[in-house]
Coordinates of C-alpha atoms and ligand atoms in Angstrom, one line a residue:
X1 CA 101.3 59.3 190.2
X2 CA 98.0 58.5 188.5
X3 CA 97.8 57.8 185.0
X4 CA 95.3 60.2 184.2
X5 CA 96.9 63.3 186.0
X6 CA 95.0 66.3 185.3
X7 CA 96.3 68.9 182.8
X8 CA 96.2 72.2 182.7
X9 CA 96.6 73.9 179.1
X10 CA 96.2 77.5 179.1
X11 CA 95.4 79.4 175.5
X12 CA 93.7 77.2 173.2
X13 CA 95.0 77.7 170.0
X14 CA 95.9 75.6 167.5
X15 CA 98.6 74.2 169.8
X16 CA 96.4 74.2 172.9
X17 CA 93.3 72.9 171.4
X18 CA 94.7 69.7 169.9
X19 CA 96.9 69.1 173.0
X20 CA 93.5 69.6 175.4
X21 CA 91.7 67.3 173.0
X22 CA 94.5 64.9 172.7
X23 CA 95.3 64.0 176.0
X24 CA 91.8 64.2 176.9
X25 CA 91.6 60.7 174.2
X26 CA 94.6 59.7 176.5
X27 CA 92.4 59.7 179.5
X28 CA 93.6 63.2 181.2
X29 CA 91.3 65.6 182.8
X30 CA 92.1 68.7 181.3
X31 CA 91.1 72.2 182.5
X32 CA 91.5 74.2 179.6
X33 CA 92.1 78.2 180.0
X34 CA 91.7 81.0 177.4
X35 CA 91.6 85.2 177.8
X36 CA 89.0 84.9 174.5
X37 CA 85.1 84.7 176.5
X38 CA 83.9 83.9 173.3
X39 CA 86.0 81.5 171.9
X40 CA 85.4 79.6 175.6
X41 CA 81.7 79.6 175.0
X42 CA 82.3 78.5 171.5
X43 CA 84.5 75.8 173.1
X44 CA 81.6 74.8 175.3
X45 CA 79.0 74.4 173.3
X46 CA 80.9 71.8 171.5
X47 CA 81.8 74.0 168.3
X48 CA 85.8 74.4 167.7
X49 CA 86.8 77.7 166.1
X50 CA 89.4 76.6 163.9
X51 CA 89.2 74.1 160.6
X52 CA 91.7 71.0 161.8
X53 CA 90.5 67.2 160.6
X54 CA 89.4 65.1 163.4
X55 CA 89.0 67.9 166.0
X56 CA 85.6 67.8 166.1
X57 CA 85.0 63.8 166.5
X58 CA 87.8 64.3 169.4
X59 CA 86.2 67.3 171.3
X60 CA 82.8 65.5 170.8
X61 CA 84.2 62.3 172.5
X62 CA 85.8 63.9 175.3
X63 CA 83.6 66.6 176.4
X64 CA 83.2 64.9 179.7
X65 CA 86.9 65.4 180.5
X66 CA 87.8 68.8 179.2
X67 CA 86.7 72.3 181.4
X68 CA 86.9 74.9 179.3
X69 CA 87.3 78.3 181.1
X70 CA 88.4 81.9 181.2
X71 CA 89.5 81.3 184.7
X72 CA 93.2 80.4 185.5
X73 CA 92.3 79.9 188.8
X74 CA 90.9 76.7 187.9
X75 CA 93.7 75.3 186.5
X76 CA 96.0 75.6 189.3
X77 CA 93.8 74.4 191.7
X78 CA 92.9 70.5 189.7
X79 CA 96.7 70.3 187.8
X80 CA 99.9 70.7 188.9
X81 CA 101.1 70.7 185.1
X82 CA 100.3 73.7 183.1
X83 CA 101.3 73.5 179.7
X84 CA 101.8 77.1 177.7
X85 CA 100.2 77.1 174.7
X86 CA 99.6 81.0 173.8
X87 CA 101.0 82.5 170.5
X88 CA 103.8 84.1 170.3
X89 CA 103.4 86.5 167.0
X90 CA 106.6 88.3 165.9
X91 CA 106.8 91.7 166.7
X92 CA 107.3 94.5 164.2
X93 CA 111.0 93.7 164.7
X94 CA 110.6 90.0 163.8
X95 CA 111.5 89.0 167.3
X96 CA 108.7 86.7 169.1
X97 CA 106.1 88.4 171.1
X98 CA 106.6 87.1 174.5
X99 CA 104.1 89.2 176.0
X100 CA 100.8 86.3 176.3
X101 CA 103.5 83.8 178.0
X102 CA 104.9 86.6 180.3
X103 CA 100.9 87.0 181.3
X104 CA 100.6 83.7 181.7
X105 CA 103.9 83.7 184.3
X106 CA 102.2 87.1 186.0
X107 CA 99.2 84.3 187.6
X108 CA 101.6 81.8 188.5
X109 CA 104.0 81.5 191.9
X110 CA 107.2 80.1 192.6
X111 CA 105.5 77.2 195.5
X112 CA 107.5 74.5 193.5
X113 CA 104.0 72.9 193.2
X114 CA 102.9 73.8 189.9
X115 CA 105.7 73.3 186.7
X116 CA 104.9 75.3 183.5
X117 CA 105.9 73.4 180.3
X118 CA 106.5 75.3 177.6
X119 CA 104.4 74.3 174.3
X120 CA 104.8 77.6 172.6
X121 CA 107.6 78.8 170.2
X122 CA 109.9 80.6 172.0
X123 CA 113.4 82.0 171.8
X124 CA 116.6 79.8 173.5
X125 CA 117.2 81.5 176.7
X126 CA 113.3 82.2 177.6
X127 CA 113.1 79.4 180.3
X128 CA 116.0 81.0 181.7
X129 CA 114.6 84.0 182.0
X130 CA 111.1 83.1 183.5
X131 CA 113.0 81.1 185.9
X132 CA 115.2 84.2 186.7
X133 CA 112.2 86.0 187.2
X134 CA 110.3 83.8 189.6
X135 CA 112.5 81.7 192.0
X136 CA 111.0 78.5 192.3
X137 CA 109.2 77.7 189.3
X138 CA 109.6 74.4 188.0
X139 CA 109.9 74.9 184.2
X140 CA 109.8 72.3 181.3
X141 CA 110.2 73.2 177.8
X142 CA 108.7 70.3 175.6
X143 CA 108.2 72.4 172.0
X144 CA 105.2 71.1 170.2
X145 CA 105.9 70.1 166.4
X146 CA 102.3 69.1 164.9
X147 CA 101.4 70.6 161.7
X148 CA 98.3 72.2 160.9
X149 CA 95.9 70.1 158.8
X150 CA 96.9 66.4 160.2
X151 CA 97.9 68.1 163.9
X152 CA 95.6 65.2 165.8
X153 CA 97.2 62.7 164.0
X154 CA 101.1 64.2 164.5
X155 CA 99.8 64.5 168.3
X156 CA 99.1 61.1 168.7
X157 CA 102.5 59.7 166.3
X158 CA 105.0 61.7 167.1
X159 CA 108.5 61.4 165.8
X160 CA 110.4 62.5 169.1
X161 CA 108.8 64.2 172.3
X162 CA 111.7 66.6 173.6
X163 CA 111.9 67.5 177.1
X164 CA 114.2 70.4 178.4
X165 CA 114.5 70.5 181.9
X166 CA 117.3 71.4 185.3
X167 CA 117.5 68.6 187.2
X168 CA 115.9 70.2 190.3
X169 CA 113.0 70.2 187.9
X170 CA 113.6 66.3 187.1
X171 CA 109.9 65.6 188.8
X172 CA 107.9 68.3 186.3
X173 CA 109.5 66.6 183.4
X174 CA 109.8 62.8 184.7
X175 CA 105.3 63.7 184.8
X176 CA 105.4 65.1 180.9
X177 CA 106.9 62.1 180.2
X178 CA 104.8 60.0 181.8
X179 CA 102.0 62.1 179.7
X180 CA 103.3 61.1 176.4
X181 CA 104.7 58.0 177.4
X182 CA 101.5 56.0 175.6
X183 CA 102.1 57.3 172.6
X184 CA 106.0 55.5 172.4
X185 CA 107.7 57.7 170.8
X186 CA 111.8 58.3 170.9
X187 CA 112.2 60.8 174.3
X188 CA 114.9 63.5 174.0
X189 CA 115.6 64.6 177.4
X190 CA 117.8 67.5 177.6
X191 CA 118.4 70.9 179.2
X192 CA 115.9 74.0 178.4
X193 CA 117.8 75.3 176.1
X194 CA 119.0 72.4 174.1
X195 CA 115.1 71.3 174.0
X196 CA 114.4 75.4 172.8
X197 CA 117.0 74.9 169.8
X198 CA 115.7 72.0 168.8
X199 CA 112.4 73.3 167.9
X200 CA 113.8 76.6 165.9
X201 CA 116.5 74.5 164.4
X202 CA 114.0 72.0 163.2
X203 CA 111.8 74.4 161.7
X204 CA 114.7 76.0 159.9
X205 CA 116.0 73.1 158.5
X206 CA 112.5 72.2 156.7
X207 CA 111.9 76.0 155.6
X208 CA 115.7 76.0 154.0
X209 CA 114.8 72.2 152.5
X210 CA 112.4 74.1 150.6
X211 CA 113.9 76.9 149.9
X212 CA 116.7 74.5 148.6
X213 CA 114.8 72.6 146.2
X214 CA 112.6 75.8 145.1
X215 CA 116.1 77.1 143.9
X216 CA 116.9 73.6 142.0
X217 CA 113.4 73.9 140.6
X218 CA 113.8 77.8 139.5
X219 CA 117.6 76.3 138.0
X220 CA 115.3 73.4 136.9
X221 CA 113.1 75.5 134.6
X222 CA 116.0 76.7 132.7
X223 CA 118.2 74.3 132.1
X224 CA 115.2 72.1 130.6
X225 CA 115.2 69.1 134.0
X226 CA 112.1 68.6 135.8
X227 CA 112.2 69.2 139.5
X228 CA 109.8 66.6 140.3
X229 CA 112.6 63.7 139.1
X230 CA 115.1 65.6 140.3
X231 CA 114.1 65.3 144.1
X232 CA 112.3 62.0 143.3
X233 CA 116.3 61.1 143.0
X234 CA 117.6 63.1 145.7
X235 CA 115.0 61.8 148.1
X236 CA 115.9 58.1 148.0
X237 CA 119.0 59.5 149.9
X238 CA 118.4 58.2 152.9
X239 CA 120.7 61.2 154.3
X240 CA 118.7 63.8 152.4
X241 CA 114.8 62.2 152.5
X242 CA 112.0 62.5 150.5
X243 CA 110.0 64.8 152.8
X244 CA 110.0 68.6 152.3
X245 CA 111.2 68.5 148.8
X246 CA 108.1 69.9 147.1
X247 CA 108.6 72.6 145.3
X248 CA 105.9 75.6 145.0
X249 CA 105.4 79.0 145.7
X250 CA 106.9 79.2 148.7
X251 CA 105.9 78.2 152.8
X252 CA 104.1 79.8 154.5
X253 CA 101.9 79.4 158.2
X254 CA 102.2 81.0 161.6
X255 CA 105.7 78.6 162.2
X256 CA 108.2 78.5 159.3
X257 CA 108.5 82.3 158.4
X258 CA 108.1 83.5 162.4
X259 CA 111.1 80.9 163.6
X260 CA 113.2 81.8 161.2
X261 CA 112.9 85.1 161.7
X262 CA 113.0 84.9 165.2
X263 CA 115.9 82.6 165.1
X264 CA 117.8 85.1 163.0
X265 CA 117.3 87.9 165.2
X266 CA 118.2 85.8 168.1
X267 CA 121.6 84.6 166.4
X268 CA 121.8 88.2 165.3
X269 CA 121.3 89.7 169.0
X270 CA 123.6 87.6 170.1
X271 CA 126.5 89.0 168.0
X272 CA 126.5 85.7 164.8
X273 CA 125.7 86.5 161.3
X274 CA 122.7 83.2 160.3
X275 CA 124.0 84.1 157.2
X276 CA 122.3 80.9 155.2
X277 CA 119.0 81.8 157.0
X278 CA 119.0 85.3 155.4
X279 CA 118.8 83.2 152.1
X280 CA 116.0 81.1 152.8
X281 CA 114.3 84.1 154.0
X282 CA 114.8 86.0 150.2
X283 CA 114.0 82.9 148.0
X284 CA 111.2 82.2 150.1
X285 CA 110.3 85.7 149.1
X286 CA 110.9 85.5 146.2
X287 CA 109.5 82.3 145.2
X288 CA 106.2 83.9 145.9
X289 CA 106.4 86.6 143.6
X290 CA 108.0 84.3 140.6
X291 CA 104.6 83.6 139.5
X292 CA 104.0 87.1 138.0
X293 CA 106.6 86.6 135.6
X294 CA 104.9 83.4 134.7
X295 CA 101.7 84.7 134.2
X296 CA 103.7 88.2 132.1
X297 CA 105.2 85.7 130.1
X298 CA 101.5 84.7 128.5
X299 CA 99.6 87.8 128.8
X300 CA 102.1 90.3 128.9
X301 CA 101.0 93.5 131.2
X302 CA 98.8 92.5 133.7
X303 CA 97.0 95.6 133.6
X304 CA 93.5 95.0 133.4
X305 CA 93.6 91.6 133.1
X306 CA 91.7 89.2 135.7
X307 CA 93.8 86.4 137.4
X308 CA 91.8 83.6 139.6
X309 CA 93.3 82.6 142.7
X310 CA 92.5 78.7 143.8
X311 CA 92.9 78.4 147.1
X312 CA 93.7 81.1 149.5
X313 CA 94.7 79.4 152.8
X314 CA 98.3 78.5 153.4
X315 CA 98.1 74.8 152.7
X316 CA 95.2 72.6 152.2
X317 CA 93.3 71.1 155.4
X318 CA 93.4 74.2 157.0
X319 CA 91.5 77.6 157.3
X320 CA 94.6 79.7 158.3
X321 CA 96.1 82.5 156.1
X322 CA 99.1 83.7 158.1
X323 CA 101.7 84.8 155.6
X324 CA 100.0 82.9 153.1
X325 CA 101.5 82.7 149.8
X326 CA 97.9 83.9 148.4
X327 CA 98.0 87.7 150.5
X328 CA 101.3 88.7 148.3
X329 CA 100.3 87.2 145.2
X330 CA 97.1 89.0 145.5
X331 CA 98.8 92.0 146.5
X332 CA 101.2 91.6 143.8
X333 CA 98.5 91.6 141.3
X334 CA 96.6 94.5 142.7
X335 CA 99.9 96.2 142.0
X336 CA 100.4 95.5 138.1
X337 CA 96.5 97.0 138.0
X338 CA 95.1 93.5 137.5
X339 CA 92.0 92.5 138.9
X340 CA 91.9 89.2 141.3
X341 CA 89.0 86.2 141.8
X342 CA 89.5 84.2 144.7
X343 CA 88.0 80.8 146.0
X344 CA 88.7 78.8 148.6
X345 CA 86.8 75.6 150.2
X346 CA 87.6 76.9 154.0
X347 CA 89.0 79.8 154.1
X348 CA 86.4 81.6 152.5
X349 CA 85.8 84.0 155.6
X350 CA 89.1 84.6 156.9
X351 CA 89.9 85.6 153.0
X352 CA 87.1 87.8 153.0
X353 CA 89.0 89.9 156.1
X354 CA 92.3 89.7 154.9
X355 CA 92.0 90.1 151.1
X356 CA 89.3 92.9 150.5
X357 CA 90.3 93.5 147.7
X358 CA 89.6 90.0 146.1
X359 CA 86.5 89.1 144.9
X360 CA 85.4 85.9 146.7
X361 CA 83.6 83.4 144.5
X362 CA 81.5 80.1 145.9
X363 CA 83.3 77.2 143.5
X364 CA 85.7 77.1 141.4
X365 CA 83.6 77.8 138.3
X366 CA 82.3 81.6 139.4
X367 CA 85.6 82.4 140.3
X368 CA 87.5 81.3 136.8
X369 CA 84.9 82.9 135.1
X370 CA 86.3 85.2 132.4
X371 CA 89.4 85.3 134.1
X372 CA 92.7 85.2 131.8
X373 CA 94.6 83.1 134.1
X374 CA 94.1 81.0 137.3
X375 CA 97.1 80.4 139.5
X376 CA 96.3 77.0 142.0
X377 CA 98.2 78.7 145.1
X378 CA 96.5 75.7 147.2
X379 CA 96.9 72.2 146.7
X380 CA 93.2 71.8 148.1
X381 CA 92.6 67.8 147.1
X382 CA 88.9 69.0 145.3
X383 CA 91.2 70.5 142.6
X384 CA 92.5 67.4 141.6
X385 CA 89.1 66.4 140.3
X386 CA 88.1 68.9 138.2
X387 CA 87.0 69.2 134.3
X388 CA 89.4 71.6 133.4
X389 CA 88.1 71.6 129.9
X390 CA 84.7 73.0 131.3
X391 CA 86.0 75.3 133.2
X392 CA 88.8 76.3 130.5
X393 CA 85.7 77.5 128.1
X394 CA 84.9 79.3 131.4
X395 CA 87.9 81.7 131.0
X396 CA 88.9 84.2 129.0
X397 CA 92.1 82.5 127.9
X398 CA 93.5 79.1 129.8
X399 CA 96.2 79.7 131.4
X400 CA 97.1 77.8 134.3
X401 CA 100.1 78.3 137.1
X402 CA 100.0 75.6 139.7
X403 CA 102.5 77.1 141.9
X404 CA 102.0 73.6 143.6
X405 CA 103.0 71.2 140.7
X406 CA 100.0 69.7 142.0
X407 CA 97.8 68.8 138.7
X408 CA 99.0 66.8 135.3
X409 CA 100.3 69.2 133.1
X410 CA 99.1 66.3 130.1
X411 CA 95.8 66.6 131.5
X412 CA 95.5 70.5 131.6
X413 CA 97.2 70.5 128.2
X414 CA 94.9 68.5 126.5
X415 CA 92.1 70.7 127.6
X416 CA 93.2 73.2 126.5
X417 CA 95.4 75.2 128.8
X418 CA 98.7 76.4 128.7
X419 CA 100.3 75.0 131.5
X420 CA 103.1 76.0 133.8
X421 CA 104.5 74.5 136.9
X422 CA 107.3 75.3 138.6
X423 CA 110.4 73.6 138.4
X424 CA 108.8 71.5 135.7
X425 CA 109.2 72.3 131.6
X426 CA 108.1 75.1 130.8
X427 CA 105.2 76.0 128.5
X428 CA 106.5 77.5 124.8
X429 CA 104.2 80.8 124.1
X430 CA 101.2 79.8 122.7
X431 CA 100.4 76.0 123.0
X432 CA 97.2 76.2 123.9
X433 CA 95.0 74.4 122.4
X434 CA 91.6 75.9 121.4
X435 CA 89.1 75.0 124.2
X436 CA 86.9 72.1 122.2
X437 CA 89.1 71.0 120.3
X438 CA 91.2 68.9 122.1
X439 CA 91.3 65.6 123.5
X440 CA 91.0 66.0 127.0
X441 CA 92.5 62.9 127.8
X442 CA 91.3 62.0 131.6
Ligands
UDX501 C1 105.3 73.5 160.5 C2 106.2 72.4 161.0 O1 106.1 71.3 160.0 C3 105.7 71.9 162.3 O2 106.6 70.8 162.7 C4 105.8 73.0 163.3 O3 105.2 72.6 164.5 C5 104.9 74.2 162.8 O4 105.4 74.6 161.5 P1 102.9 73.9 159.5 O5 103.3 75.3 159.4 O6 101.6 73.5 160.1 O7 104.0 73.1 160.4 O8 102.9 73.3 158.0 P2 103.9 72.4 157.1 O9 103.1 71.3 156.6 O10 105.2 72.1 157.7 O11 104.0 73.4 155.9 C6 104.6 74.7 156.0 C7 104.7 75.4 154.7 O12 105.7 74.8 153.9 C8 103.4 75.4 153.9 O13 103.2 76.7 153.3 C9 103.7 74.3 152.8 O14 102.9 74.6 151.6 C10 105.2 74.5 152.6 N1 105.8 73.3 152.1 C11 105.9 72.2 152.9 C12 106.5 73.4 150.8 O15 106.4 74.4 150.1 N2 107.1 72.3 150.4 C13 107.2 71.1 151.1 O16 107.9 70.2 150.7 C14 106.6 71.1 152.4

């Protein structure tokens, strides 16, 4: 088998687009397929459509080596690997929307020539059922686990690469193996469904990690300990670990909130209660609507007050919204008649479609003007270098919420704000220091 086997990826998403750029680095050939004519020509020109670091360079580099196309076709006649990388959205039921992967099944046939491995999120039992439905298909599931905003770099340094496979199938997976093998990582070789699990199981362990420490935060704030010790300690637990113990206004993203609810439903469907899932689910929600409270505390009724929003996307790095904590905040605030300011370094376009209703400033400046609050909803790394005492005299009272614990509350205090984090001591009512007078102490 040749080293550089060509690839087929079909739907270049987030998932598909770093894969096709990734193993192109790795020396692949890569035929990559997407329904989306415009997003292809986009593709072609050289221009990616989504905000990832590093994509660019990588795309740039390997141009030679990828074929973008609308044309399936293609694929299937250079690869005999075809990795699945086409969204699977929840449905109005919360279940995953299997509907691009069944289209992707409807163009392929059961010649035991061509194996489809499964990138996409799907629900255990899926492989199963393609495989029921077309005899003969060779079928791999090897779930993708990059994050957005360092995805090339996860790619390329993977903890584990997982591959579910039957063992007539042993020759599709022995080949994904040998894809990944130059990156090292630890191989899990399983069955399908073990290798499905492990993907929604992973993702709900992280999304209940933080819905876990968001609650020991929330207790945090009133029993006067400060969240950000408190999992400082907990972290050097080598059983427990430091990572995905921040605190904030809750996850969001196209992964943690549609697994979860996905793997609920499945669990659900399949006659067990996830009972401790249904709890991550409501503090998640709730988490993200704490901040109102917060930000009552100061001002009182919202009505008719104006509250700045700073940063919009679901985490820094990236340009996607999906159930971003900043749609129900904004929402939220909408609701208790305030008015809302928004800015965003990225996401300043896909905001503008989702959030009509919030006025879109360029910097951080025009969009704290005469507001009587901000709320940092982002931890976007431009915020950490601000003059908060400039832009305090900006607002019409400084009052901050970092629902990220992501700035010095000594810093924002001494220029003037009243601060308040989450999980961290609270703010007493009117400690604010008049903008001007204080030392800002940066
Ligand atoms: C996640 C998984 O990490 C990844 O393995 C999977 O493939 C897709 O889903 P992603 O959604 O890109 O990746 O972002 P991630 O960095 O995991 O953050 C998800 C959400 O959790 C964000 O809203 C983030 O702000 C929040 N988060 C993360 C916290 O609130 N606290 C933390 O400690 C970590």
């Amino acid at each position: 088998m040749s080293e550089n086997e060509p690839l087929g990826i079909i739907g270049v998403g987030w998932v598909g687009l770093v894969s096709a750029v990734c193993f192109a680095e790795l020396g692949h050939p890569i035929k990559a397929v997407d329904i989306d004519a415009e997003k292809v020509a986009l593709l072609r020109e050289g221009s990616t459509p989504i905000h990832e670091p590093r994509l660019d360079e990588l795309l740039e580099r390997n141009r030679d080596r990828i074929l973008f196309t609308t044309e399936i076709s293609e694929a299937l006649e250079a690869a005999r690997l075809l990795f699945c990388c086409v969204d699977t959205p929840p449905t109005y039921s919360g279940d995953a929307d299997l509907s691009r992967v069944r289209e992707v099944v409807a163009n392929l046939r059961g010649d035991g020539e061509h194996a489809l491995v499964m990138k996409s999120t799907v629900p255990v039992g899926t492989g199963a059922s393609i495989v029921r439905g077309l005899a003969g298909l060779p079928y791999v599931s090897c779930p993708e686990f990059l994050k957005e905003g360092s995805a090339i770099d996860d790619f390329m340094n993977p903890d584990r690469v997982v591959i579910g496979a039957a063992t007539d199938d042993a020759w599709a997976a022995d080949a994904v193996a040998a894809a990944y093998a130059p990156l090292g990582a630890a191989l899990v070789r399983t069955d399908v469904a073990s290798a499905e699990m492990v993907k929604l199981a992973s993702n709900a362990f992280l999304a209940t990690k933080i819905s876990f420490i968001n609650e020991i935060a929330n207790v945090s704030e009133e029993v006067g300990a400060d969240v950000a010790e408190v999992a400082r300690g907990m972290g050097l637990d080598e059983r427990i670990g430091a990572a995905f113990l921040r605190p904030g206004i809750g996850f969001g993203g196209s992964c943690f909130p549609k697994d979860i609810s996905a793997l609920k439903l499945l669990a659900g469907n399949s006659g067990y209660h996830f009972q401790l899932l249904n709890a991550v689910i409501e503090v998640n929600e709730l988490q993200k609507r704490r901040v109102i409270g917060k930000l009552t505390k100061h001002l009182g009724s919202l009505a008719g007050k104006r509250v700045a929003l700073l940063g919009l996307a679901f985490k820094p790095d990236t340009d996607d919204m999906r159930e971003a904590s900043s749609l129900v905040l904004a929402a939220r605030l909408e609701g208790e008649g305030a008015s809302v300011s928004g800015y965003d370094p990225v996401a300043a376009a896909t905001a503008a479609e989702l959030l009509p209703g919030v006025e879109l400033a360029d910097t951080v400046e025009a969009a704290l003007e005469g507001a009587d609050a901000a709320v940092l909803v982002t931890e976007w790394p431009e915020f950490a270098h601000l003059d908060w005492a400039l832009l305090g005299a900006k607002m019409a009272n400084p009052l901050l919420v970092d629902g990220r614990n992501f700035l010095d509350p000594d810093v924002l205090r001494a220029a003037g704000f009243a601060y308040e984090g989450i999980g961290r001591p609270a703010a007493a009512l009117g400690d604010a220091e008049p903008i001007g007078t204080a030392d800002r102490g940066t």
